[in-house]
Amino acid sequence: MRTLGLGDLAPWGLVQPLVRRGLLNEPAPGYAYGFGYDEGEDDVPRTRLAGRRAVVTGGTKGLGRAIAQAFIREGCDVVAAARNADQSEWEMCFGPGKYLFHPVDVQDRASVDSLMEYAETQLGGIDIVVANAGVSHPGPAATLPEAAWDEVIGTNLTGVFRCVQAAVPYLERSEHARIITMSSALAGQVTPGAAVYSSSKAAVEAFTRVCAAELAPRAITVNCLSPGLIDAGMGSLLPRNEKIWPHYEAKLAMGRMGKPEEVADAAVFLAGSDSRYVNGHVLEVSGGLRW
């Protein structure tokens, strides 16, 4: 019989209650970003999203994971959804908010419906949906395989559409309903090799603005995050490509790539009360790229 570890307790949100009762020690490394507390604040929890309930797709790695961690740090209960679980998901449990995982494939409508039903059942409702799941297949438009085009559009654009449609009936019952979509600084730029990715993200921005207008009467705001060059997920691969990295590095006005936590902080703003009159906005988090 296998001994249970922290990773086994994580999906049921059992780690943090054990810590609070003194039955489990807090992890030694970096009890700051991502562990429920902020740096330099004497381990005082921040709870700008206290009592909120969120679904984050693509929430087990890269920017999605950073956003889920930030929400938990701010007191939000989170269902992180992806095709595969996070291998270090126990780390997500150290914060005022609760962490749960549920598998999802945003290219499958039934899977997305199941995710929202799970969040409703486990959290008692949904206040925030972050449609973050995304993929990329670089290549010239003239030779890009149609299957690659279909996967990127199906995930980055149609996947967002499915998440919004599935979430609206639950968000209508919330007093703090927020939808956050994910674009990219490449959405408005001519970047050879990024035909399908840029197209999908530009479409997400247009979709966001239309949904913002349509859902405002239902008290649901819809905004979009547009990260620049961020050292997480797909962005972390850029510095390893010696052929193209000098081209992108020269565009960094602040002389560095962004941190995933910096995008996550912007997501906390859009998810919280401070953004209650922000609707249909595309918020670029890029440090000021020099195109």
XYZ file of C-alpha atoms in Angstrom:
291
model
C 0.000 0.000 0.000
C 1.434 3.369 -1.052
C 2.060 6.060 1.596
C 0.185 9.281 0.964
C 2.260 12.404 0.337
C 1.543 16.115 0.086
C 0.722 15.764 -3.593
C -2.088 13.349 -2.709
C -3.633 15.841 -0.302
C -3.423 18.803 -2.669
C -6.449 18.152 -4.900
C -8.753 18.176 -1.850
C -7.300 21.374 -0.352
C -6.126 19.502 2.771
C -2.564 20.797 3.128
C -3.215 24.333 4.324
C -5.733 23.327 7.034
C -3.102 20.953 8.429
C -0.566 23.782 8.480
C -3.003 26.066 10.311
C -3.652 23.392 12.953
C 0.075 22.859 13.475
C -0.037 19.303 12.167
C 2.212 19.984 9.159
C 5.253 22.186 8.783
C 5.335 24.888 6.141
C 7.801 24.284 3.289
C 11.242 25.740 3.844
C 11.927 27.380 0.469
C 10.646 30.819 -0.509
C 7.487 31.253 1.533
C 6.691 34.307 -0.551
C 5.344 34.536 -4.081
C 3.243 31.509 -4.809
C 2.976 30.308 -1.234
C 0.262 32.578 0.039
C 2.366 35.447 1.347
C 4.104 38.469 -0.072
C 7.769 39.347 0.233
C 8.756 41.844 2.909
C 5.401 41.879 4.702
C 6.253 39.758 7.736
C 4.281 36.838 6.368
C 0.997 38.754 6.499
C -1.549 37.244 4.087
C -2.991 39.442 1.356
C -6.646 38.825 0.635
C -7.829 41.152 -2.144
C -9.777 38.211 -3.594
C -11.066 36.775 -0.318
C -14.186 34.713 -0.823
C -13.878 34.682 -4.625
C -13.930 31.472 -6.651
C -11.970 31.093 -9.866
C -11.361 28.735 -12.753
C -7.994 29.045 -14.522
C -7.469 27.007 -17.693
C -3.893 26.137 -18.540
C -3.470 26.630 -14.816
C -0.768 24.085 -14.002
C 2.244 25.663 -15.692
C 3.641 28.911 -17.047
C 1.522 32.032 -16.723
C -1.582 30.082 -15.778
C 0.179 28.563 -12.793
C 1.498 31.971 -11.729
C -2.015 33.426 -11.947
C -3.487 30.541 -9.945
C -0.799 31.018 -7.288
C -1.433 34.757 -7.110
C -5.170 34.221 -6.728
C -4.617 31.714 -3.919
C -2.231 34.149 -2.260
C -5.025 36.730 -2.324
C -7.548 34.422 -0.672
C -9.298 33.099 -3.789
C -10.322 29.449 -4.110
C -9.049 28.151 -7.453
C -9.755 25.251 -9.764
C -6.680 24.985 -11.980
C -7.529 23.102 -15.148
C -5.304 21.559 -17.793
C -4.847 18.357 -19.704
C -2.313 17.181 -17.129
C -1.886 17.823 -13.403
C 1.002 19.852 -12.009
C 3.689 17.531 -10.664
C 4.430 19.986 -7.814
C 0.813 20.916 -7.154
C 1.223 20.554 -3.395
C 3.066 23.890 -3.481
C -0.156 25.574 -4.577
C -1.875 24.770 -1.275
C 0.049 27.200 0.899
C -2.134 30.272 0.939
C -5.394 31.621 2.261
C -7.228 30.263 -0.805
C -7.952 26.644 -1.662
C -6.434 24.804 -4.636
C -8.166 22.113 -6.690
C -7.266 20.477 -9.992
C -9.597 19.263 -12.704
C -8.599 17.919 -16.130
C -9.826 19.766 -19.205
C -9.297 19.867 -22.939
C -10.626 23.203 -24.176
C -10.984 21.730 -27.666
C -13.735 19.485 -26.292
C -16.988 21.229 -25.340
C -18.104 18.411 -23.038
C -14.795 18.649 -21.172
C -15.235 22.402 -20.661
C -18.822 21.937 -19.474
C -17.620 19.307 -17.002
C -14.985 21.709 -15.676
C -17.499 24.462 -14.943
C -19.899 21.991 -13.321
C -17.050 20.700 -11.137
C -16.076 24.221 -10.047
C -19.692 25.042 -9.233
C -20.039 21.902 -7.145
C -16.702 22.074 -5.334
C -16.478 25.828 -4.779
C -20.155 26.661 -4.486
C -20.076 29.002 -7.468
C -17.809 30.759 -9.956
C -16.794 34.428 -9.813
C -13.738 34.524 -12.077
C -12.769 32.654 -15.232
C -9.290 33.006 -16.705
C -9.247 31.532 -20.216
C -5.507 31.026 -20.425
C -4.975 27.688 -22.190
C -2.931 28.185 -25.336
C -0.532 26.571 -27.795
C 1.753 27.730 -30.567
C 2.998 26.196 -33.815
C 5.523 28.551 -35.452
C 5.958 28.368 -39.194
C 5.462 30.276 -42.442
C 1.845 30.600 -43.510
C 2.634 29.143 -46.941
C 3.840 25.836 -45.524
C 2.114 25.581 -42.138
C 0.277 22.241 -41.860
C -3.469 22.658 -41.693
C -3.549 20.449 -38.595
C -1.250 22.901 -36.828
C -3.509 25.812 -37.795
C -6.569 23.950 -36.539
C -4.973 23.102 -33.195
C -3.863 26.678 -32.481
C -7.178 28.242 -33.504
C -9.106 25.467 -31.756
C -7.223 26.017 -28.495
C -6.398 29.733 -28.437
C -9.622 31.094 -29.913
C -12.386 28.492 -30.003
C -11.256 27.236 -26.588
C -11.807 30.726 -25.171
C -15.226 30.850 -26.830
C -16.167 27.516 -25.228
C -15.000 28.652 -21.778
C -16.974 31.878 -21.970
C -20.156 30.173 -23.161
C -19.923 27.473 -20.521
C -19.139 29.926 -17.713
C -21.762 32.609 -18.306
C -24.700 30.754 -16.645
C -22.620 30.420 -13.463
C -21.128 33.925 -13.593
C -24.597 35.453 -13.878
C -25.219 34.332 -10.287
C -22.059 36.057 -9.017
C -21.851 39.572 -7.596
C -18.220 39.854 -8.738
C -18.259 38.247 -12.189
C -15.028 38.554 -14.151
C -13.753 36.954 -17.360
C -10.081 37.366 -18.249
C -8.815 36.227 -21.636
C -5.187 35.963 -22.718
C -3.696 37.611 -25.770
C -0.066 38.405 -26.616
C 2.012 41.390 -27.626
C 2.381 39.557 -30.958
C -1.329 40.035 -31.676
C -0.777 43.436 -33.258
C 2.675 42.950 -34.726
C 3.948 41.562 -38.011
C 6.140 38.654 -36.938
C 7.201 36.208 -39.674
C 6.566 32.649 -38.576
C 3.757 33.596 -36.181
C 0.881 33.667 -38.663
C -1.481 31.360 -36.815
C -0.478 32.388 -33.283
C -0.764 36.122 -33.982
C -4.053 35.579 -35.791
C -5.513 33.625 -32.890
C -4.512 36.257 -30.348
C -5.729 39.196 -32.432
C -9.067 37.405 -32.718
C -9.147 36.877 -28.943
C -8.813 40.636 -28.433
C -11.734 41.332 -30.782
C -13.790 38.570 -29.164
C -13.059 40.049 -25.724
C -14.327 43.496 -26.687
C -17.525 42.109 -28.195
C -18.202 39.924 -25.154
C -17.556 42.895 -22.868
C -20.320 44.839 -24.584
C -22.717 41.900 -24.699
C -22.213 40.750 -21.104
C -22.054 44.134 -19.377
C -25.856 44.205 -18.908
C -25.487 40.916 -17.033
C -22.899 42.508 -14.678
C -20.034 40.446 -16.118
C -16.858 42.286 -17.106
C -14.586 40.862 -19.787
C -10.985 42.002 -20.122
C -7.829 40.710 -21.759
C -4.223 40.397 -20.638
C -1.566 40.851 -23.310
C 1.837 39.685 -22.016
C 5.042 40.701 -23.736
C 8.222 38.627 -23.533
C 7.774 36.741 -20.264
C 10.222 34.251 -18.783
C 7.640 31.492 -18.422
C 5.955 28.906 -20.602
C 6.569 29.407 -24.319
C 8.428 32.664 -23.656
C 11.124 30.948 -21.611
C 12.269 29.118 -24.758
C 13.239 32.302 -26.630
C 16.634 32.959 -24.968
C 17.690 29.401 -25.850
C 17.254 30.052 -29.569
C 20.498 31.762 -30.569
C 19.202 32.538 -34.066
C 16.224 34.657 -33.067
C 16.918 35.751 -29.469
C 19.096 38.799 -30.380
C 16.193 40.089 -32.499
C 13.785 39.909 -29.554
C 16.281 40.936 -26.883
C 16.809 44.269 -28.629
C 13.105 45.039 -28.189
C 13.172 44.862 -24.381
C 12.898 48.508 -23.315
C 13.556 47.618 -19.668
C 16.477 45.369 -20.586
C 14.911 42.169 -19.257
C 12.087 39.731 -19.804
C 9.029 39.990 -17.623
C 8.418 37.721 -14.660
C 5.321 35.515 -14.526
C 4.423 37.107 -11.187
C 4.202 40.497 -12.915
C 1.552 39.198 -15.286
C -0.204 37.479 -12.387
C -0.386 40.749 -10.453
C -2.168 42.328 -13.417
C -4.589 39.388 -13.420
C -5.309 39.989 -9.722
C -6.181 43.604 -10.577
C -8.585 42.572 -13.344
C -10.132 39.918 -11.095
C -10.643 42.193 -8.114
C -12.878 45.065 -7.062
C -10.393 47.730 -8.162
C -11.256 46.946 -11.797
C -15.047 46.986 -11.364
C -15.477 49.714 -14.024
C -12.832 48.342 -16.395
C -14.493 46.460 -19.235
C -13.413 45.502 -22.757
C -9.819 46.526 -22.083
C -6.653 44.871 -23.386
C -3.994 45.361 -20.712
C -0.478 44.947 -22.073
C 2.130 43.744 -19.567
C 5.308 44.084 -21.599
C 7.654 46.548 -19.915
C 7.310 48.721 -23.026
C 8.452 46.707 -26.034
C 10.287 48.644 -28.739
C 8.792 47.349 -31.977
